[in-house]
Amino acid sequence: MLQRILETEAMDSVLEAEEYDAMDDGGVNERFAEDFIAAGATADWTLDLGTGTALIPLVLCGHLAGVRVVAVDYAGEMLRVARRNILQRGAGDRIVLVHADAKRLPFPDGSFSQVMSNSIVHHLAEPELVFREAWRVLRPGGLVFFRDLFRPPDAATLHDLVERYAGSGTPQQKKMFADSLHASLTVEEVRGIVASCGWNSGRVQATSDRHWTWIARKPAA
């Protein structure tokens, strides 16, 4: 099994933000939004943790009329590009950007009906902190939907995934994807975190050849 090699927590250079925004993840983002809605997401205030350049909130707004998103990221450069994307799409009345640390959110308990996150976990040395924060700010009965990459078993598999999904990208984009795979948790490691928090680890599943997904509802009060 490959050892986990952490990435920097915040991708906060101009190059990283622009290359990330330009990566061809349209199909992945569409599937995320569709799966989030299929899991029970509604047109209510939604928190997005690690929003990057706000691509998933923009897709979600196109699929779910009336939804409003508070989109959080720790990287100022990502939020700069996100602001540009939101203005270009005319979505400034539906997406609110917040510069904050997802491990220490500036929101009261039970602030949101649903919390989503795509690809934040692999950036964190202590990912359990963001799981607990997501749960804290979720209202009773609310939906949490996390998705991220999982770490391949060996270097050959990692190489194959990079060539399959980033092979047509720039050298920087290929490196970013490879680094993300190397920094990711295994499905069992994610289940261990969920179980350690006292939640049902069976809700963590591999949902593609490179992604895991955690779907849960907070018990109603």
PDB file of C-alpha atoms in Angstrom:
ATOM      1  CA  MET A   1       0.000   0.000   0.000  1.00  0.00           C
ATOM      2  CA  LEU A   2       1.253   3.472  -0.856  1.00  0.00           C
ATOM      3  CA  GLN A   3       2.120   5.622   2.120  1.00  0.00           C
ATOM      4  CA  ARG A   4       0.195   8.845   2.508  1.00  0.00           C
ATOM      5  CA  ILE A   5       2.199  11.944   1.511  1.00  0.00           C
ATOM      6  CA  LEU A   6       0.438  15.142   2.524  1.00  0.00           C
ATOM      7  CA  GLU A   7      -0.109  18.070   0.203  1.00  0.00           C
ATOM      8  CA  THR A   8      -0.064  21.643   1.432  1.00  0.00           C
ATOM      9  CA  GLU A   9      -3.346  22.403   3.170  1.00  0.00           C
ATOM     10  CA  ALA A  10      -4.164  25.451   1.035  1.00  0.00           C
ATOM     11  CA  MET A  11      -3.544  25.669  -2.717  1.00  0.00           C
ATOM     12  CA  ASP A  12      -2.988  29.401  -2.534  1.00  0.00           C
ATOM     13  CA  SER A  13      -0.757  30.406  -5.433  1.00  0.00           C
ATOM     14  CA  VAL A  14      -2.039  32.108  -8.583  1.00  0.00           C
ATOM     15  CA  LEU A  15      -0.753  29.185 -10.686  1.00  0.00           C
ATOM     16  CA  GLU A  16      -2.443  26.526  -8.541  1.00  0.00           C
ATOM     17  CA  ALA A  17      -5.773  28.353  -8.500  1.00  0.00           C
ATOM     18  CA  GLU A  18      -5.830  28.982 -12.241  1.00  0.00           C
ATOM     19  CA  GLU A  19      -4.669  25.455 -13.147  1.00  0.00           C
ATOM     20  CA  TYR A  20      -7.204  23.932 -10.754  1.00  0.00           C
ATOM     21  CA  ASP A  21      -9.999  26.007 -12.268  1.00  0.00           C
ATOM     22  CA  ALA A  22      -8.987  24.985 -15.796  1.00  0.00           C
ATOM     23  CA  MET A  23      -8.901  21.228 -15.112  1.00  0.00           C
ATOM     24  CA  ASP A  24     -11.554  19.271 -17.002  1.00  0.00           C
ATOM     25  CA  ASP A  25     -13.658  18.144 -14.028  1.00  0.00           C
ATOM     26  CA  GLY A  26     -17.022  19.015 -15.515  1.00  0.00           C
ATOM     27  CA  GLY A  27     -18.320  15.462 -15.508  1.00  0.00           C
ATOM     28  CA  VAL A  28     -17.154  14.860 -11.941  1.00  0.00           C
ATOM     29  CA  ASN A  29     -18.793  18.065 -10.730  1.00  0.00           C
ATOM     30  CA  GLU A  30     -22.053  17.251 -12.507  1.00  0.00           C
ATOM     31  CA  ARG A  31     -22.130  13.804 -10.932  1.00  0.00           C
ATOM     32  CA  PHE A  32     -21.421  15.265  -7.497  1.00  0.00           C
ATOM     33  CA  ALA A  33     -24.380  17.638  -7.773  1.00  0.00           C
ATOM     34  CA  GLU A  34     -26.670  14.923  -9.135  1.00  0.00           C
ATOM     35  CA  ASP A  35     -25.681  12.472  -6.381  1.00  0.00           C
ATOM     36  CA  PHE A  36     -26.081  15.154  -3.701  1.00  0.00           C
ATOM     37  CA  ILE A  37     -29.617  15.850  -4.902  1.00  0.00           C
ATOM     38  CA  ALA A  38     -30.372  12.117  -5.137  1.00  0.00           C
ATOM     39  CA  ALA A  39     -29.247  11.773  -1.505  1.00  0.00           C
ATOM     40  CA  GLY A  40     -31.971  14.218  -0.488  1.00  0.00           C
ATOM     41  CA  ALA A  41     -30.537  17.723  -0.891  1.00  0.00           C
ATOM     42  CA  THR A  42     -33.190  20.426  -1.053  1.00  0.00           C
ATOM     43  CA  ALA A  43     -33.376  24.098  -2.044  1.00  0.00           C
ATOM     44  CA  ASP A  44     -32.152  25.335   1.323  1.00  0.00           C
ATOM     45  CA  TRP A  45     -29.041  26.997   2.707  1.00  0.00           C
ATOM     46  CA  THR A  46     -26.106  24.690   1.965  1.00  0.00           C
ATOM     47  CA  LEU A  47     -22.552  24.869   3.296  1.00  0.00           C
ATOM     48  CA  ASP A  48     -19.756  23.885   0.898  1.00  0.00           C
ATOM     49  CA  LEU A  49     -16.440  23.130   2.609  1.00  0.00           C
ATOM     50  CA  GLY A  50     -13.309  23.563   0.500  1.00  0.00           C
ATOM     51  CA  THR A  51     -15.189  25.155  -2.368  1.00  0.00           C
ATOM     52  CA  GLY A  52     -12.066  25.899  -4.406  1.00  0.00           C
ATOM     53  CA  THR A  53     -13.176  28.049  -7.335  1.00  0.00           C
ATOM     54  CA  ALA A  54     -16.896  27.467  -6.605  1.00  0.00           C
ATOM     55  CA  LEU A  55     -17.444  25.146  -9.553  1.00  0.00           C
ATOM     56  CA  ILE A  56     -19.668  22.693  -7.672  1.00  0.00           C
ATOM     57  CA  PRO A  57     -21.898  25.393  -6.121  1.00  0.00           C
ATOM     58  CA  LEU A  58     -22.378  26.816  -9.612  1.00  0.00           C
ATOM     59  CA  VAL A  59     -23.356  23.403 -10.985  1.00  0.00           C
ATOM     60  CA  LEU A  60     -25.669  22.816  -8.018  1.00  0.00           C
ATOM     61  CA  CYS A  61     -27.411  26.148  -8.614  1.00  0.00           C
ATOM     62  CA  GLY A  62     -28.061  25.036 -12.176  1.00  0.00           C
ATOM     63  CA  HIS A  63     -29.674  21.810 -10.981  1.00  0.00           C
ATOM     64  CA  LEU A  64     -31.586  22.956  -7.894  1.00  0.00           C
ATOM     65  CA  ALA A  65     -33.727  26.070  -8.255  1.00  0.00           C
ATOM     66  CA  GLY A  66     -33.734  28.240  -5.154  1.00  0.00           C
ATOM     67  CA  VAL A  67     -30.728  26.694  -3.427  1.00  0.00           C
ATOM     68  CA  ARG A  68     -28.342  29.100  -1.661  1.00  0.00           C
ATOM     69  CA  VAL A  69     -24.733  28.170  -0.897  1.00  0.00           C
ATOM     70  CA  VAL A  70     -22.229  29.476   1.647  1.00  0.00           C
ATOM     71  CA  ALA A  71     -18.941  28.479   0.025  1.00  0.00           C
ATOM     72  CA  VAL A  72     -15.903  28.271   2.323  1.00  0.00           C
ATOM     73  CA  ASP A  73     -12.240  28.030   1.396  1.00  0.00           C
ATOM     74  CA  TYR A  74      -8.946  28.652   3.209  1.00  0.00           C
ATOM     75  CA  ALA A  75      -7.093  29.835   0.084  1.00  0.00           C
ATOM     76  CA  GLY A  76      -7.508  33.455  -0.911  1.00  0.00           C
ATOM     77  CA  GLU A  77      -6.436  32.809  -4.506  1.00  0.00           C
ATOM     78  CA  MET A  78      -9.079  30.112  -4.909  1.00  0.00           C
ATOM     79  CA  LEU A  79     -11.705  32.543  -3.673  1.00  0.00           C
ATOM     80  CA  ARG A  80     -10.459  35.222  -6.065  1.00  0.00           C
ATOM     81  CA  VAL A  81     -11.085  32.888  -9.008  1.00  0.00           C
ATOM     82  CA  ALA A  82     -14.362  31.732  -7.433  1.00  0.00           C
ATOM     83  CA  ARG A  83     -15.553  35.342  -7.264  1.00  0.00           C
ATOM     84  CA  ARG A  84     -14.757  35.781 -10.939  1.00  0.00           C
ATOM     85  CA  ASN A  85     -16.639  32.596 -11.851  1.00  0.00           C
ATOM     86  CA  ILE A  86     -19.685  33.618  -9.828  1.00  0.00           C
ATOM     87  CA  LEU A  87     -19.810  37.067 -11.423  1.00  0.00           C
ATOM     88  CA  GLN A  88     -19.449  35.598 -14.910  1.00  0.00           C
ATOM     89  CA  ARG A  89     -22.370  33.225 -14.265  1.00  0.00           C
ATOM     90  CA  GLY A  90     -24.549  35.865 -12.616  1.00  0.00           C
ATOM     91  CA  ALA A  91     -24.851  33.828  -9.412  1.00  0.00           C
ATOM     92  CA  GLY A  92     -23.859  36.477  -6.893  1.00  0.00           C
ATOM     93  CA  ASP A  93     -27.306  36.388  -5.280  1.00  0.00           C
ATOM     94  CA  ARG A  94     -27.091  32.643  -4.636  1.00  0.00           C
ATOM     95  CA  ILE A  95     -23.487  31.945  -3.584  1.00  0.00           C
ATOM     96  CA  VAL A  96     -21.776  33.652  -0.638  1.00  0.00           C
ATOM     97  CA  LEU A  97     -17.997  33.236  -0.400  1.00  0.00           C
ATOM     98  CA  VAL A  98     -16.360  32.985   3.031  1.00  0.00           C
ATOM     99  CA  HIS A  99     -12.613  32.944   3.717  1.00  0.00           C
ATOM    100  CA  ALA A 100     -12.343  30.553   6.655  1.00  0.00           C
ATOM    101  CA  ASP A 101     -10.682  27.416   8.011  1.00  0.00           C
ATOM    102  CA  ALA A 102     -13.024  24.430   7.669  1.00  0.00           C
ATOM    103  CA  LYS A 103     -11.505  22.963  10.844  1.00  0.00           C
ATOM    104  CA  ARG A 104     -12.676  26.011  12.840  1.00  0.00           C
ATOM    105  CA  LEU A 105     -15.810  27.320  11.194  1.00  0.00           C
ATOM    106  CA  PRO A 106     -17.175  30.766  12.162  1.00  0.00           C
ATOM    107  CA  PHE A 107     -20.781  29.550  12.326  1.00  0.00           C
ATOM    108  CA  PRO A 108     -22.993  28.641  15.305  1.00  0.00           C
ATOM    109  CA  ASP A 109     -24.118  25.080  15.937  1.00  0.00           C
ATOM    110  CA  GLY A 110     -26.938  23.914  13.678  1.00  0.00           C
ATOM    111  CA  SER A 111     -26.603  26.705  11.115  1.00  0.00           C
ATOM    112  CA  PHE A 112     -27.171  24.688   7.923  1.00  0.00           C
ATOM    113  CA  SER A 113     -29.704  22.211   6.596  1.00  0.00           C
ATOM    114  CA  GLN A 114     -27.042  20.481   4.516  1.00  0.00           C
ATOM    115  CA  VAL A 115     -23.253  20.369   4.301  1.00  0.00           C
ATOM    116  CA  MET A 116     -21.340  19.202   1.245  1.00  0.00           C
ATOM    117  CA  SER A 117     -17.644  18.875   0.506  1.00  0.00           C
ATOM    118  CA  ASN A 118     -15.653  17.660  -2.457  1.00  0.00           C
ATOM    119  CA  SER A 119     -11.934  16.930  -2.135  1.00  0.00           C
ATOM    120  CA  ILE A 120     -11.090  18.787   1.060  1.00  0.00           C
ATOM    121  CA  VAL A 121     -10.216  15.760   3.189  1.00  0.00           C
ATOM    122  CA  HIS A 122      -7.008  14.785   1.391  1.00  0.00           C
ATOM    123  CA  HIS A 123      -5.528  18.217   2.136  1.00  0.00           C
ATOM    124  CA  LEU A 124      -5.756  17.790   5.906  1.00  0.00           C
ATOM    125  CA  ALA A 125      -3.287  16.272   8.353  1.00  0.00           C
ATOM    126  CA  GLU A 126      -6.146  15.855  10.866  1.00  0.00           C
ATOM    127  CA  PRO A 127      -9.200  15.270   8.678  1.00  0.00           C
ATOM    128  CA  GLU A 128     -11.393  14.222  11.599  1.00  0.00           C
ATOM    129  CA  LEU A 129     -11.569  17.897  12.607  1.00  0.00           C
ATOM    130  CA  VAL A 130     -13.479  18.871   9.479  1.00  0.00           C
ATOM    131  CA  PHE A 131     -15.844  15.900   9.875  1.00  0.00           C
ATOM    132  CA  ARG A 132     -16.681  17.067  13.407  1.00  0.00           C
ATOM    133  CA  GLU A 133     -17.111  20.694  12.348  1.00  0.00           C
ATOM    134  CA  ALA A 134     -19.445  19.710   9.522  1.00  0.00           C
ATOM    135  CA  TRP A 135     -21.545  17.739  12.003  1.00  0.00           C
ATOM    136  CA  ARG A 136     -21.537  20.599  14.519  1.00  0.00           C
ATOM    137  CA  VAL A 137     -22.925  23.206  12.114  1.00  0.00           C
ATOM    138  CA  LEU A 138     -25.502  20.788  10.662  1.00  0.00           C
ATOM    139  CA  ARG A 139     -29.068  21.127  11.897  1.00  0.00           C
ATOM    140  CA  PRO A 140     -30.804  18.098  13.441  1.00  0.00           C
ATOM    141  CA  GLY A 141     -32.207  16.063  10.575  1.00  0.00           C
ATOM    142  CA  GLY A 142     -29.754  17.680   8.156  1.00  0.00           C
ATOM    143  CA  LEU A 143     -27.791  16.011   5.362  1.00  0.00           C
ATOM    144  CA  VAL A 144     -24.014  15.699   5.118  1.00  0.00           C
ATOM    145  CA  PHE A 145     -22.428  14.642   1.819  1.00  0.00           C
ATOM    146  CA  PHE A 146     -18.629  14.306   1.555  1.00  0.00           C
ATOM    147  CA  ARG A 147     -16.672  13.012  -1.419  1.00  0.00           C
ATOM    148  CA  ASP A 148     -12.940  12.766  -2.086  1.00  0.00           C
ATOM    149  CA  LEU A 149     -10.305  10.671  -3.784  1.00  0.00           C
ATOM    150  CA  PHE A 150      -9.030   7.486  -2.196  1.00  0.00           C
ATOM    151  CA  ARG A 151      -5.378   6.482  -2.218  1.00  0.00           C
ATOM    152  CA  PRO A 152      -4.499   3.809  -4.788  1.00  0.00           C
ATOM    153  CA  PRO A 153      -2.856   0.599  -3.573  1.00  0.00           C
ATOM    154  CA  ASP A 154       0.361   1.038  -5.556  1.00  0.00           C
ATOM    155  CA  ALA A 155       2.346   3.365  -7.801  1.00  0.00           C
ATOM    156  CA  ALA A 156       1.273   1.593 -10.991  1.00  0.00           C
ATOM    157  CA  THR A 157      -2.413   2.139 -10.242  1.00  0.00           C
ATOM    158  CA  LEU A 158      -1.746   5.765  -9.379  1.00  0.00           C
ATOM    159  CA  HIS A 159       0.065   6.260 -12.684  1.00  0.00           C
ATOM    160  CA  ASP A 160      -2.802   4.640 -14.600  1.00  0.00           C
ATOM    161  CA  LEU A 161      -5.370   6.910 -12.923  1.00  0.00           C
ATOM    162  CA  VAL A 162      -3.339  10.018 -13.696  1.00  0.00           C
ATOM    163  CA  GLU A 163      -3.028   9.041 -17.355  1.00  0.00           C
ATOM    164  CA  ARG A 164      -6.712   8.127 -17.607  1.00  0.00           C
ATOM    165  CA  TYR A 165      -8.147  11.244 -15.984  1.00  0.00           C
ATOM    166  CA  ALA A 166      -5.455  13.907 -16.361  1.00  0.00           C
ATOM    167  CA  GLY A 167      -3.426  12.623 -19.296  1.00  0.00           C
ATOM    168  CA  SER A 168      -4.543  15.442 -21.566  1.00  0.00           C
ATOM    169  CA  GLY A 169      -3.830  18.100 -18.954  1.00  0.00           C
ATOM    170  CA  THR A 170      -0.800  20.298 -18.472  1.00  0.00           C
ATOM    171  CA  PRO A 171       2.229  18.931 -16.575  1.00  0.00           C
ATOM    172  CA  GLN A 172       1.148  21.021 -13.571  1.00  0.00           C
ATOM    173  CA  GLN A 173      -2.379  19.588 -13.672  1.00  0.00           C
ATOM    174  CA  LYS A 174      -1.048  16.027 -13.892  1.00  0.00           C
ATOM    175  CA  LYS A 175       1.247  16.682 -10.929  1.00  0.00           C
ATOM    176  CA  MET A 176      -1.592  18.181  -8.909  1.00  0.00           C
ATOM    177  CA  PHE A 177      -3.790  15.131  -9.530  1.00  0.00           C
ATOM    178  CA  ALA A 178      -0.980  12.686  -8.712  1.00  0.00           C
ATOM    179  CA  ASP A 179      -0.156  14.572  -5.515  1.00  0.00           C
ATOM    180  CA  SER A 180      -3.827  14.543  -4.518  1.00  0.00           C
ATOM    181  CA  LEU A 181      -4.088  10.779  -5.000  1.00  0.00           C
ATOM    182  CA  HIS A 182      -0.940  10.269  -2.928  1.00  0.00           C
ATOM    183  CA  ALA A 183      -2.324  12.487  -0.149  1.00  0.00           C
ATOM    184  CA  SER A 184      -5.718  10.804  -0.036  1.00  0.00           C
ATOM    185  CA  LEU A 185      -7.051   8.423   2.583  1.00  0.00           C
ATOM    186  CA  THR A 186      -8.113   4.864   1.887  1.00  0.00           C
ATOM    187  CA  VAL A 187     -11.785   3.959   2.214  1.00  0.00           C
ATOM    188  CA  GLU A 188     -10.971   2.031   5.392  1.00  0.00           C
ATOM    189  CA  GLU A 189      -9.175   5.044   6.862  1.00  0.00           C
ATOM    190  CA  VAL A 190     -12.233   7.204   6.205  1.00  0.00           C
ATOM    191  CA  ARG A 191     -14.473   4.583   7.795  1.00  0.00           C
ATOM    192  CA  GLY A 192     -12.174   4.603  10.808  1.00  0.00           C
ATOM    193  CA  ILE A 193     -12.578   8.359  11.199  1.00  0.00           C
ATOM    194  CA  VAL A 194     -16.361   8.152  10.908  1.00  0.00           C
ATOM    195  CA  ALA A 195     -16.493   5.304  13.438  1.00  0.00           C
ATOM    196  CA  SER A 196     -14.213   7.183  15.857  1.00  0.00           C
ATOM    197  CA  CYS A 197     -16.693  10.072  15.780  1.00  0.00           C
ATOM    198  CA  GLY A 198     -19.451   7.666  16.821  1.00  0.00           C
ATOM    199  CA  TRP A 199     -21.247   7.534  13.478  1.00  0.00           C
ATOM    200  CA  ASN A 200     -22.179   4.664  11.152  1.00  0.00           C
ATOM    201  CA  SER A 201     -19.039   3.882   9.148  1.00  0.00           C
ATOM    202  CA  GLY A 202     -21.068   1.739   6.758  1.00  0.00           C
ATOM    203  CA  ARG A 203     -22.238   4.939   5.088  1.00  0.00           C
ATOM    204  CA  VAL A 204     -18.732   5.387   3.630  1.00  0.00           C
ATOM    205  CA  GLN A 205     -18.532   3.679   0.235  1.00  0.00           C
ATOM    206  CA  ALA A 206     -16.244   3.594  -2.791  1.00  0.00           C
ATOM    207  CA  THR A 207     -18.383   5.217  -5.482  1.00  0.00           C
ATOM    208  CA  SER A 208     -15.991   5.182  -8.447  1.00  0.00           C
ATOM    209  CA  ASP A 209     -12.559   3.839  -9.303  1.00  0.00           C
ATOM    210  CA  ARG A 210     -11.035   6.785  -7.426  1.00  0.00           C
ATOM    211  CA  HIS A 211     -13.691   8.329  -5.138  1.00  0.00           C
ATOM    212  CA  TRP A 212     -15.255   7.539  -1.780  1.00  0.00           C
ATOM    213  CA  THR A 213     -18.505   9.120  -0.580  1.00  0.00           C
ATOM    214  CA  TRP A 214     -19.914   9.590   2.923  1.00  0.00           C
ATOM    215  CA  ILE A 215     -23.640  10.302   3.208  1.00  0.00           C
ATOM    216  CA  ALA A 216     -25.376  10.690   6.555  1.00  0.00           C
ATOM    217  CA  ARG A 217     -28.226  12.458   8.313  1.00  0.00           C
ATOM    218  CA  LYS A 218     -27.904  13.993  11.732  1.00  0.00           C
ATOM    219  CA  PRO A 219     -30.506  12.520  14.070  1.00  0.00           C
ATOM    220  CA  ALA A 220     -33.509  14.758  14.573  1.00  0.00           C
ATOM    221  CA  ALA A 221     -33.689  16.432  17.955  1.00  0.00           C
TER     222      ALA A 221
END
